[in-house]
XYZ file of C-alpha atoms in Angstrom:
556
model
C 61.168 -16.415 7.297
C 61.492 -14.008 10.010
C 62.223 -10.751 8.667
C 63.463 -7.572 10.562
C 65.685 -5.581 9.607
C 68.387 -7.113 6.889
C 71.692 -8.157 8.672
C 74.634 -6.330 8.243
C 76.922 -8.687 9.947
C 77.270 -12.332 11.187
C 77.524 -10.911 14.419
C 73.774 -9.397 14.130
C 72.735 -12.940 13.274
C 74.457 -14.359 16.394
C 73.037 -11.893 18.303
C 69.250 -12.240 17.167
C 69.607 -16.062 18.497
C 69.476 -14.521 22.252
C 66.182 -15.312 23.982
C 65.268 -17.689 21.312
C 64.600 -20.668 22.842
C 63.451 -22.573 20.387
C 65.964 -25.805 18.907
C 68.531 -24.352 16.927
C 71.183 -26.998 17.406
C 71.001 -30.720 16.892
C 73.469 -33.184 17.174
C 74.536 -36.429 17.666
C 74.562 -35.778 21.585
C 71.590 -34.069 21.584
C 69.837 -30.533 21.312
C 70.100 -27.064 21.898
C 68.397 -24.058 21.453
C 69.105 -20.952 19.243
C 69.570 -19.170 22.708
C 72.829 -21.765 24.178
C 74.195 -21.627 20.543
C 74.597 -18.107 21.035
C 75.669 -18.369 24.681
C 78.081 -20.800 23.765
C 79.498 -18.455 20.656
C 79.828 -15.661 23.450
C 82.080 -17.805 26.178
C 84.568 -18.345 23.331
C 84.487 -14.978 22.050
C 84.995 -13.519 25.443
C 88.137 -16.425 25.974
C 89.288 -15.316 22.849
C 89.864 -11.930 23.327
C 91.690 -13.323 26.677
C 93.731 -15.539 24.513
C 95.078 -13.552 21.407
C 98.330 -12.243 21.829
C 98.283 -8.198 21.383
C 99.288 -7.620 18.166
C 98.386 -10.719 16.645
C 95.856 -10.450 13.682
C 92.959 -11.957 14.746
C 92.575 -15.186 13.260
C 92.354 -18.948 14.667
C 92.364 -22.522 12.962
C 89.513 -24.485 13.307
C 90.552 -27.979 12.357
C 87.503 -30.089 13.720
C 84.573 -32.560 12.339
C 80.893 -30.938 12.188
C 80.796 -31.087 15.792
C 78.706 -28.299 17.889
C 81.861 -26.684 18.839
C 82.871 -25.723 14.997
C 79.398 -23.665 14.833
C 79.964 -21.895 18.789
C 83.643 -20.640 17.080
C 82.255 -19.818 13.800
C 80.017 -17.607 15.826
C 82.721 -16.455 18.430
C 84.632 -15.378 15.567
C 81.823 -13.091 14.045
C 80.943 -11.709 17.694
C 84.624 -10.729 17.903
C 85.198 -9.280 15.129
C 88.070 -12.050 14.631
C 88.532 -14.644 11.534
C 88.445 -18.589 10.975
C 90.593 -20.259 8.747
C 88.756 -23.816 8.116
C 91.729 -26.361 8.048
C 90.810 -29.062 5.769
C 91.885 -32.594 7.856
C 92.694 -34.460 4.233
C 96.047 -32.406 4.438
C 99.146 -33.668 5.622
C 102.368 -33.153 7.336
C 104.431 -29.866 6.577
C 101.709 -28.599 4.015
C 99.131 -28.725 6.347
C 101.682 -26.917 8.445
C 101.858 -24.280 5.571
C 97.844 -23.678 5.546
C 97.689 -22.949 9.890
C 101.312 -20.468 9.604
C 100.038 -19.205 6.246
C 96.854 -17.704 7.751
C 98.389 -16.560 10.793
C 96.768 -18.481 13.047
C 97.743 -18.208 16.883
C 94.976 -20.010 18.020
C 94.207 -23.624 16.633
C 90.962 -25.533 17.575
C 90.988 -29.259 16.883
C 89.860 -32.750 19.038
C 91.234 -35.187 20.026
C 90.502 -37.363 16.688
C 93.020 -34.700 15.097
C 95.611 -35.037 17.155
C 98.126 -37.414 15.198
C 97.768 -34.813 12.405
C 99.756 -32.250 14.273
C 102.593 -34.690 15.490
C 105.933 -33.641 14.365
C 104.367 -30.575 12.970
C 106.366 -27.540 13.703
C 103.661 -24.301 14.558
C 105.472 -21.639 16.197
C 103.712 -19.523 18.537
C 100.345 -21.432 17.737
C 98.198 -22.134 20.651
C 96.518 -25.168 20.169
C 92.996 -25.743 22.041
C 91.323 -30.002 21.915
C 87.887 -29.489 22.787
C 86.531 -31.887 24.892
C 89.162 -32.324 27.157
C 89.357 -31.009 31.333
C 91.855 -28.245 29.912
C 89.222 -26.741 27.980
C 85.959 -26.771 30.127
C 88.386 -25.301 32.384
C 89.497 -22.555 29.932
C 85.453 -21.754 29.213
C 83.970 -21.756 32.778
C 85.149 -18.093 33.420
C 82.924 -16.888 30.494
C 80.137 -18.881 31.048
C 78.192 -15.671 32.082
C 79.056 -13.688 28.347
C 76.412 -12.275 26.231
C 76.502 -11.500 22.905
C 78.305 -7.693 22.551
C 80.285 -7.664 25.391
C 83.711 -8.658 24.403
C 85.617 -8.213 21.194
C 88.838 -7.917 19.579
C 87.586 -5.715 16.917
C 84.030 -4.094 16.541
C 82.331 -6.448 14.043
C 81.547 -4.670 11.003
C 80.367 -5.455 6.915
C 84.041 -5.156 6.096
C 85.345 -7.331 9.338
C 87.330 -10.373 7.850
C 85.634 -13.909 8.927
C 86.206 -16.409 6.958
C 89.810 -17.078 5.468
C 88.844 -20.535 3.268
C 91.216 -22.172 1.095
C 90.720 -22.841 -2.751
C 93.466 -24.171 -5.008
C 95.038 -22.484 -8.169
C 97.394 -22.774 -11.109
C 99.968 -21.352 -8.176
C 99.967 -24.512 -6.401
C 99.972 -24.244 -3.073
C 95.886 -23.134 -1.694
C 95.024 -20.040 -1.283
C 93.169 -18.163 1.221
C 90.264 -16.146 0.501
C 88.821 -13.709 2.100
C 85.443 -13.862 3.120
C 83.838 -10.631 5.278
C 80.928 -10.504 7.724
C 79.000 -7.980 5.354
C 79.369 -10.408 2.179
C 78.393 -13.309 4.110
C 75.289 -12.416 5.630
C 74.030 -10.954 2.413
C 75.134 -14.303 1.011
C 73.103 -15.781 3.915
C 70.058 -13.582 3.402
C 70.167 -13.803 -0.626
C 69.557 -18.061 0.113
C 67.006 -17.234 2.514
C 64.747 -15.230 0.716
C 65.235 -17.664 -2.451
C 64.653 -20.789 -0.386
C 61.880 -19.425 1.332
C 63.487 -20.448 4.939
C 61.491 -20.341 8.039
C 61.947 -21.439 11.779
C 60.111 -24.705 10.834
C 63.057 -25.676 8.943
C 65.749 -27.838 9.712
C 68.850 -27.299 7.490
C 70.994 -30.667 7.714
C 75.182 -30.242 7.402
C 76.600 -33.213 6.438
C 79.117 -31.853 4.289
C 82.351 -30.548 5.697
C 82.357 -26.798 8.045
C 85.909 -26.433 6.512
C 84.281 -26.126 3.385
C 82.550 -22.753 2.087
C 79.163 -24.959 0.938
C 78.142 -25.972 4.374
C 78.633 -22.925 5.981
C 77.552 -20.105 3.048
C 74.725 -22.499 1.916
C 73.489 -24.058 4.866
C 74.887 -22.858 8.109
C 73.853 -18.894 7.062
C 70.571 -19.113 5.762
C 69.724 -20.958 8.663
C 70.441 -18.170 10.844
C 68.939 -15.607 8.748
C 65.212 -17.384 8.867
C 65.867 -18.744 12.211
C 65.960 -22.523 11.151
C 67.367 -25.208 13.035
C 70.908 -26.542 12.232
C 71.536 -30.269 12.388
C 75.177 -31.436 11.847
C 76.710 -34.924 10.870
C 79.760 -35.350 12.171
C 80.917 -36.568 8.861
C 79.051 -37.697 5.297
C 77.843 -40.873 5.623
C 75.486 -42.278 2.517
C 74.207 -44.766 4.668
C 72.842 -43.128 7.937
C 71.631 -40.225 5.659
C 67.722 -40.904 5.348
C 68.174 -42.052 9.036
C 69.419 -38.934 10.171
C 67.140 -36.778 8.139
C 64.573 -38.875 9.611
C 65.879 -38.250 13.202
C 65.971 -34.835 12.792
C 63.139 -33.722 10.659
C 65.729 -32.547 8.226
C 63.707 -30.402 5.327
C 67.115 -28.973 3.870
C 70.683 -30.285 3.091
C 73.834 -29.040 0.481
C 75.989 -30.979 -1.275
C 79.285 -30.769 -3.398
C 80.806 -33.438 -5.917
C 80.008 -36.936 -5.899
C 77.689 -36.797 -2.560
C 74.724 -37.476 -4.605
C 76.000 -39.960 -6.292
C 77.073 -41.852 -3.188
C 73.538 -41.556 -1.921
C 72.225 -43.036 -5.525
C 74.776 -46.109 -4.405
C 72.702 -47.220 -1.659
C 70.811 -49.848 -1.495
C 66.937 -49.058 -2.340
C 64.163 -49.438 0.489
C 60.618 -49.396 0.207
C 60.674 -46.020 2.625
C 63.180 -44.183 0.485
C 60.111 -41.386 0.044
C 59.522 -41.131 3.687
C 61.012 -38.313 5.026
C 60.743 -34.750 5.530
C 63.197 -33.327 2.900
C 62.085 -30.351 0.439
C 65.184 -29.014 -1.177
C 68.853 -30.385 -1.853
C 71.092 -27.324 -3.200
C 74.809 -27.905 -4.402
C 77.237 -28.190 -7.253
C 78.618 -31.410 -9.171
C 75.318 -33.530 -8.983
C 75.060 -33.786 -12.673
C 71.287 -33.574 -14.590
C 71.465 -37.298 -15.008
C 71.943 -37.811 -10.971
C 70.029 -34.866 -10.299
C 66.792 -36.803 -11.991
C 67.329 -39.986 -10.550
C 67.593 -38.505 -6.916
C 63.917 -36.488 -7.448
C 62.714 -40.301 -8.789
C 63.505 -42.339 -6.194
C 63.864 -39.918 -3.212
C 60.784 -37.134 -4.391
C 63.518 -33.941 -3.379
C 64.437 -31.459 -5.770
C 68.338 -30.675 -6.234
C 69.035 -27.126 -7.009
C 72.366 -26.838 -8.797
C 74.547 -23.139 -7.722
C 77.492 -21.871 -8.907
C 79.179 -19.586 -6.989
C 83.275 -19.290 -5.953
C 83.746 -18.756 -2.300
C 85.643 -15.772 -3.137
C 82.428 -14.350 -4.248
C 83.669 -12.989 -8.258
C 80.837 -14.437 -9.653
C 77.717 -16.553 -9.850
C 75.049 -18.227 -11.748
C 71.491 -18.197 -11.234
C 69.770 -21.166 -12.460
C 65.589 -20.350 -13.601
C 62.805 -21.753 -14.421
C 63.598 -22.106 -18.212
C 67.260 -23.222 -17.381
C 68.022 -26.922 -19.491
C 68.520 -29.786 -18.347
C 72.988 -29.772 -17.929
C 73.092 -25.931 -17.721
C 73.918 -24.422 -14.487
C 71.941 -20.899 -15.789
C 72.562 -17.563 -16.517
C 74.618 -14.975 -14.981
C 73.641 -13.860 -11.325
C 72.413 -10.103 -10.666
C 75.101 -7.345 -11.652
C 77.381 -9.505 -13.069
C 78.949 -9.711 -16.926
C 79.685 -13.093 -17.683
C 81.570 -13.937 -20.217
C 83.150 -17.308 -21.670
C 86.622 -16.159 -22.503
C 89.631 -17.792 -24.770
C 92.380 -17.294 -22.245
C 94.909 -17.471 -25.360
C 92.939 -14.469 -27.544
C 91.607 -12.780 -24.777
C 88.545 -12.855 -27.177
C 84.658 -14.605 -26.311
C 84.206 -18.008 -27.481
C 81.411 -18.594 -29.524
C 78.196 -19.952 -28.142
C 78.300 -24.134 -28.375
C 76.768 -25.651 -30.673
C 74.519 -28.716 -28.780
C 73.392 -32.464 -30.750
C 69.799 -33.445 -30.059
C 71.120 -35.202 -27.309
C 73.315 -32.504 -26.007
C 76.441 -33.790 -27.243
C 78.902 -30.247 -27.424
C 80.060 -30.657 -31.041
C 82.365 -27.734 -30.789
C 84.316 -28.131 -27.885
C 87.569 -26.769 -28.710
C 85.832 -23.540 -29.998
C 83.379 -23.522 -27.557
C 84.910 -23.778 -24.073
C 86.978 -21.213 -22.109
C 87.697 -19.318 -19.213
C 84.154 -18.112 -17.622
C 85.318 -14.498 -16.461
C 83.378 -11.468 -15.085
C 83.532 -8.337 -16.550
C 81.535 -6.131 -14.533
C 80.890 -6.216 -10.386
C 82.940 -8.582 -8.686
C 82.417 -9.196 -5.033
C 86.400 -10.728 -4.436
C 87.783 -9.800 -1.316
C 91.036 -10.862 -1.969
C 93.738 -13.456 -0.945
C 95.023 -13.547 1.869
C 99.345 -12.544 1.785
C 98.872 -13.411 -1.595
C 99.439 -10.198 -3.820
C 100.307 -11.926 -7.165
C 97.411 -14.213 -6.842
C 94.675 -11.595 -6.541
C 96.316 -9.577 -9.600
C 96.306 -12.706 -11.655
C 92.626 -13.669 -10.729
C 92.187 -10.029 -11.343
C 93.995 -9.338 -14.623
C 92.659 -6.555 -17.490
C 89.907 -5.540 -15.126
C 88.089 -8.644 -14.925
C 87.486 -11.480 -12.708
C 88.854 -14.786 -13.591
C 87.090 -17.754 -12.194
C 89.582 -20.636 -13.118
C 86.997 -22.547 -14.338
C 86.106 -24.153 -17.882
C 82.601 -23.294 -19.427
C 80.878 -23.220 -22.613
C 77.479 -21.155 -23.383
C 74.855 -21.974 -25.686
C 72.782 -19.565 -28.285
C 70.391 -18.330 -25.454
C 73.096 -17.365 -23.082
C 73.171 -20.479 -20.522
C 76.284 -21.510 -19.237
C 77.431 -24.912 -18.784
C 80.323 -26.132 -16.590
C 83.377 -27.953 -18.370
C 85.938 -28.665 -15.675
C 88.836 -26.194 -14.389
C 91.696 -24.715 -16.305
C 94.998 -26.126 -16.644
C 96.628 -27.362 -13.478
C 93.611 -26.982 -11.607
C 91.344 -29.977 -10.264
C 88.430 -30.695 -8.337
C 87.897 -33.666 -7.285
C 84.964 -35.254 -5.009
C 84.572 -31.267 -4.074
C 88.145 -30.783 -3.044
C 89.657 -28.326 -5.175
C 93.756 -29.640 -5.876
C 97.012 -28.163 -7.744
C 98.469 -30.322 -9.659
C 101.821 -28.757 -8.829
C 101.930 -29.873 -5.466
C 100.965 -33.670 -6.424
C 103.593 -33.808 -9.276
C 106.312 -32.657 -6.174
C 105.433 -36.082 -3.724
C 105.191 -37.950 -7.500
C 108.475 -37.106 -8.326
C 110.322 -38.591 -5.020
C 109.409 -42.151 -6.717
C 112.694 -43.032 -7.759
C 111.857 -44.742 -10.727
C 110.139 -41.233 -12.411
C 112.044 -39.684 -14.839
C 109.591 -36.684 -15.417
C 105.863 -36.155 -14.160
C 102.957 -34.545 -14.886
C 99.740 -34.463 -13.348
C 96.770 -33.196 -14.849
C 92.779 -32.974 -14.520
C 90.605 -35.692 -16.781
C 86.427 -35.490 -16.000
C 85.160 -37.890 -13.764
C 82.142 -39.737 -15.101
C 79.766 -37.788 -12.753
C 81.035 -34.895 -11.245
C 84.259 -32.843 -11.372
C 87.668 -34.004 -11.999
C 89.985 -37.054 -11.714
C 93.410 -36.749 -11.135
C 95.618 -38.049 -13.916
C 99.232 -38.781 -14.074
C 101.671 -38.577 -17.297
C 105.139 -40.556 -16.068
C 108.420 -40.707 -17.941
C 110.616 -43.574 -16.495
C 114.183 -43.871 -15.722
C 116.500 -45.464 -18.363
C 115.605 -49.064 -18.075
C 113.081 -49.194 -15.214
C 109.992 -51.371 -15.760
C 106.583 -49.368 -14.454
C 105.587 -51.620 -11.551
C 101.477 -51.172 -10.252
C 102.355 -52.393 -7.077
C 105.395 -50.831 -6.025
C 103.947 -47.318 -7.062
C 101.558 -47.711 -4.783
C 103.179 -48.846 -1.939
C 105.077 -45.849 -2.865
C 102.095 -43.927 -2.840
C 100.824 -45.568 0.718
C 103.815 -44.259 2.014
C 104.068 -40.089 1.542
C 102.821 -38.793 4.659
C 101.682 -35.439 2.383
C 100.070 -37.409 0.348
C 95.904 -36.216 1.250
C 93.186 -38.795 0.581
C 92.097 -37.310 -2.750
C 95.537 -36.869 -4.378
C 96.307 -40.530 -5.708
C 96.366 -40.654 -9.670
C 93.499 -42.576 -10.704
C 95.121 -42.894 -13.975
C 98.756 -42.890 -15.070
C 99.703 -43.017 -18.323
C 103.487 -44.390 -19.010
C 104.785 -42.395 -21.413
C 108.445 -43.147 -23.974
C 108.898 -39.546 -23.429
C 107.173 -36.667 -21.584
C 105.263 -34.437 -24.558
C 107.179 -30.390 -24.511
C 106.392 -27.658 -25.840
C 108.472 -24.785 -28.015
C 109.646 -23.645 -24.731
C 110.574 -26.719 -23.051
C 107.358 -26.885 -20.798
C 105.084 -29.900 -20.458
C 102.542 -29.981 -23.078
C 99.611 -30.611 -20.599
C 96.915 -29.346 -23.627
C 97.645 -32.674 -25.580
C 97.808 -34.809 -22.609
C 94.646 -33.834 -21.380
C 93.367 -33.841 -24.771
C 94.158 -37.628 -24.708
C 93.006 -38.521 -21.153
C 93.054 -42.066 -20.845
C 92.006 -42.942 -24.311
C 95.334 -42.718 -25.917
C 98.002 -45.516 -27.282
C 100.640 -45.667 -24.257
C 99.896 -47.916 -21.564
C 97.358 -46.655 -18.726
C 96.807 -47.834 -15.551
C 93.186 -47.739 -13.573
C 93.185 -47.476 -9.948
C 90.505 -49.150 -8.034
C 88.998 -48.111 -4.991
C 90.999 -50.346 -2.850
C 94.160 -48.756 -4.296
C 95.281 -51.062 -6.506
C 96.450 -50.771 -10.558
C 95.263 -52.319 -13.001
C 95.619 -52.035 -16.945
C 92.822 -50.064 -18.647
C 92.030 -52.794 -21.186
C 89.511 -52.493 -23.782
C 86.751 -54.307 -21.717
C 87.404 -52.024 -18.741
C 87.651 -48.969 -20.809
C 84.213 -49.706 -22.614
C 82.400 -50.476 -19.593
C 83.845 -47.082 -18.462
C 82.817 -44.799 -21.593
C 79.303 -46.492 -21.358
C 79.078 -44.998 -17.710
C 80.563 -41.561 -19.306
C 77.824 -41.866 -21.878
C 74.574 -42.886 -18.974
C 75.819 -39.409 -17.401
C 76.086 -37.435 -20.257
C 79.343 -36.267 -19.872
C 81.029 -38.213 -22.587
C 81.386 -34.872 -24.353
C 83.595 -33.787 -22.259
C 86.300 -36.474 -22.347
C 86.711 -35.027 -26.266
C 87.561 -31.592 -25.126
């Protein structure tokens, strides 16, 4: 790893790729060096300090694929001392709207692929910028001739906003948090130094740029030990070996049910050829986790660690199979009973690690000591409730054993995560409860069989309506705000919608039930369809439960 002096800022790392003419960019199209990326980072930084209207806070959208351009605005961004909100392309209609207005974006970057997203869309005072087209070279060629430095909005600093990413809540609608230039290049640098990353590395980004893995994880380390970056322009399970291959890939990052997909594919005698080292993500499971180091010979490395930066585990040497490890430097973890306020006691784990005290066991993982959140952006009553007594709330279900390792359970309440997209179940139950036939609706997280969440549905008909598989989802096929990972994959029909004292769902016992319970559920396939969950298809699913390991969990 090349090794100076450490990085302050993004900028810094931006700058340091001047003169390097080594590769530092590849790409379906082909290759550049560390020396154009930061060339091309400096024409857009100097056009966007042309562009922004005075006053505006400096932030632009960034709704794009991996293509080059979403690493030379990343990189404008931190040269300008100016922010990115990633805008996640599974969103739809007037709430993707909401995340570009929310963030104050006057600028919006996108391509031409994105374009049908933002018909009808109503963005006031939003310039919006499709790279790749004769309106955009034409923007750029001015600034061809910008270096690193020379133009900014605001002088980069450690506390200089950059990233603006959006996680999900018990609020509903996502939230932006706030990432800075000092935070992330420590973040950057922290990777580095534990990955041991050098310029003969090649760190592949197949997952999403809107995302804070691929560009905390991969896309920063990279520039801190001056490794290549080569980007996919979307996941693909099938051309992955191919492109790691192509590119001499040694690196890659992953969130939910990636490694499974990979797993899916169909073995070939070469699956060991390649040049990969080190896979490091979240959601891979220990089961999947040992099956990917059989067949393919790569390690996975399994992080935890919120975007908004409150609080981490660091997994050692020692850490058991399942556990995620032990509380990162400086930070007081604790597994908290949200109810009591008071720690849970540690789990008690069968031979087979099989929690037998789940309802004891798991809570609230929250950090009592340093917490590196930066806030929400506009979002005052967000930050005080992630920030409540003191402490640092992570939203997200754990349970710790005797010797202080910390295992993940899922995410409180309303909150889901599913195939790494983190969801609100308040904003689902709103396009759920246009469907004429609903009488009441509740939407709720049940574990998926590998990683993360699955989005379950509770509905209460109408006085004499019949529950009808294929009319909810042509209903379904039809809600333009609808994203891709928002369908139910279960929904429960229910005589009457469970309430508590004070008239509010009862989501503990519904989730408590999942889809083991004695009303009728429906199982959605891939192709979209419902079908009942009889016993045959509900055994074949607890045995997969069980092969993963997580069959605990569904008794939570």
């Amino acid at each position: 790893m090349r090794t100076t002096t450490a990085p302050e800022t993004v900028a810094e790392l931006i700058a340091r790729q001047w003169g390097d003419h080594r590769p530092g960019l590849k790409h379906e199209d082909g290759l550049l060096t560390h020396h154009r990326t930061a060339q091309e980072a400096a024409a857009r930084a100097a056009l966007l300090v042309d562009l922004m209207p005075p006053g505006a806070e400096p932030h632009l959208g960034v709704l794009l694929d991996n293509t080059p351009e979403f690493p030379f605005w990343l990189g404008a961004a931190a040269l300008a001392g100016a922010a990115v909100a990633g805008i996640n392309p599974t969103r739809r209609g007037p709430e993707l709207a909401r995340d570009i207005l929310h963030t104050d974006c006057r600028i919006l970057i996108t391509e031409r692929a994105h374009l049908p997203l933002l018909r009808g869309l109503d963005l006031p005072g939003v310039r919006v910028l499709v790279t790749g087209t004769e309106e955009y070279e034409a923007l750029l060629a001015p600034y061809a001739a910008a270096k690193p430095g020379e133009a900014a909005l605001r002088a980069p600093a450690p506390d200089s906003r950059l990233l603006l990413y959006f996680t999900s809540g018990s609020t509903g609608a996502p939230k932006a948090a706030i990432c800075t230039q000092g935070r992330l290049a420590a973040a950057g640098s922290a990777l580095a130094r534990q990955f041991t990353v050098t310029p003969d590395d090649v760190h592949y980004v197949c997952m999403p740029l809107f995302h804070g893995n691929a560009v905390i994880a991969d896309w920063l380390p990279a520039l801190v030990g001056g490794a290549a970056v080569a980007l996919r322009r979307r996941f693909s399970a099938s051309a992955f070996l191919d492109d790691v291959r192509a590119y001499g890939a040694t690196y890659f990052t992953y969130v939910g049910r990636a490694i499974q997909y990979l797993l899916a594919t169909e073995p070939r005698p070469d699956d060991r050829t390649h040049t990969l080292r080190l896979g490091f993500g979240t959601e891979a499971g220990a089961v999947d986790a040992a099956r990917f180091a059989e067949r393919f010979g790569v390690r996975l490395v399994e992080g935890y660690g919120a975007t908004e930066g409150g609080a981490s585990v660091q997994r050692t040497p020692d850490t058991p199979p399942g556990a995620l490890g032990r509380a990162g430097a400086g930070d007081d973890l604790a597994v908290i009973d949200p109810e009591t306020g008071t720690e849970c006691p540690p789990a008690l784990l069968a031979p087979d690690g099989r929690l037998l005290n789940g309802s004891a066991a798991i809570g609230e993982l929250v950090n009592r000591g340093r917490s590196l959140f930066e806030g929400y952006w506009r979002n005052p009553d967000a930050e005080a409730d992630r920030t409540r007594d003191g402490w640092y709330w992570t939203g997200d279900l754990f349970f710790r054993d005797a010797a202080g390792f910390l295992y993940f359970a899922g995410r409180t309440d309303d909150r889901l995560r599913v195939d790494s997209e983190n969801l609100a179940a308040a904003v689902i139950e709103n396009i759920l409860a246009r469907w004429t036939d609903a009488a009441a609706v509740a939407v709720y997280a049940v574990p998926d069989e590998v990683a993360g969440d699955q989005v379950m549905a509770a509905l209460a008909l109408r006085e004499g309506a019949v529950f009808s598989p294929e009319a909810f989802a042509a209903f379904l096929s039809h809600q333009p705000d609808l994203g891709t990972k928002m369908a139910p994959r279960y929904v429960r029909i229910v005589g009457a919608m469970p309430t508590t004292a004070t008239n509010k769902v009862h989501r503990v016992s519904l989730r408590r039930a999942g889809f083991r319970c004695e009303d009728p559920v429906w199982h959605r396939s891939p192709a979209g369809a419902y079908t009942p969950l009889d016993p045959p298809t509900l055994t074949t699913l607890l045995a997969t439960y069980k092969a993963q390991g997580r069959l605990n969990l569904l008794a939570r």
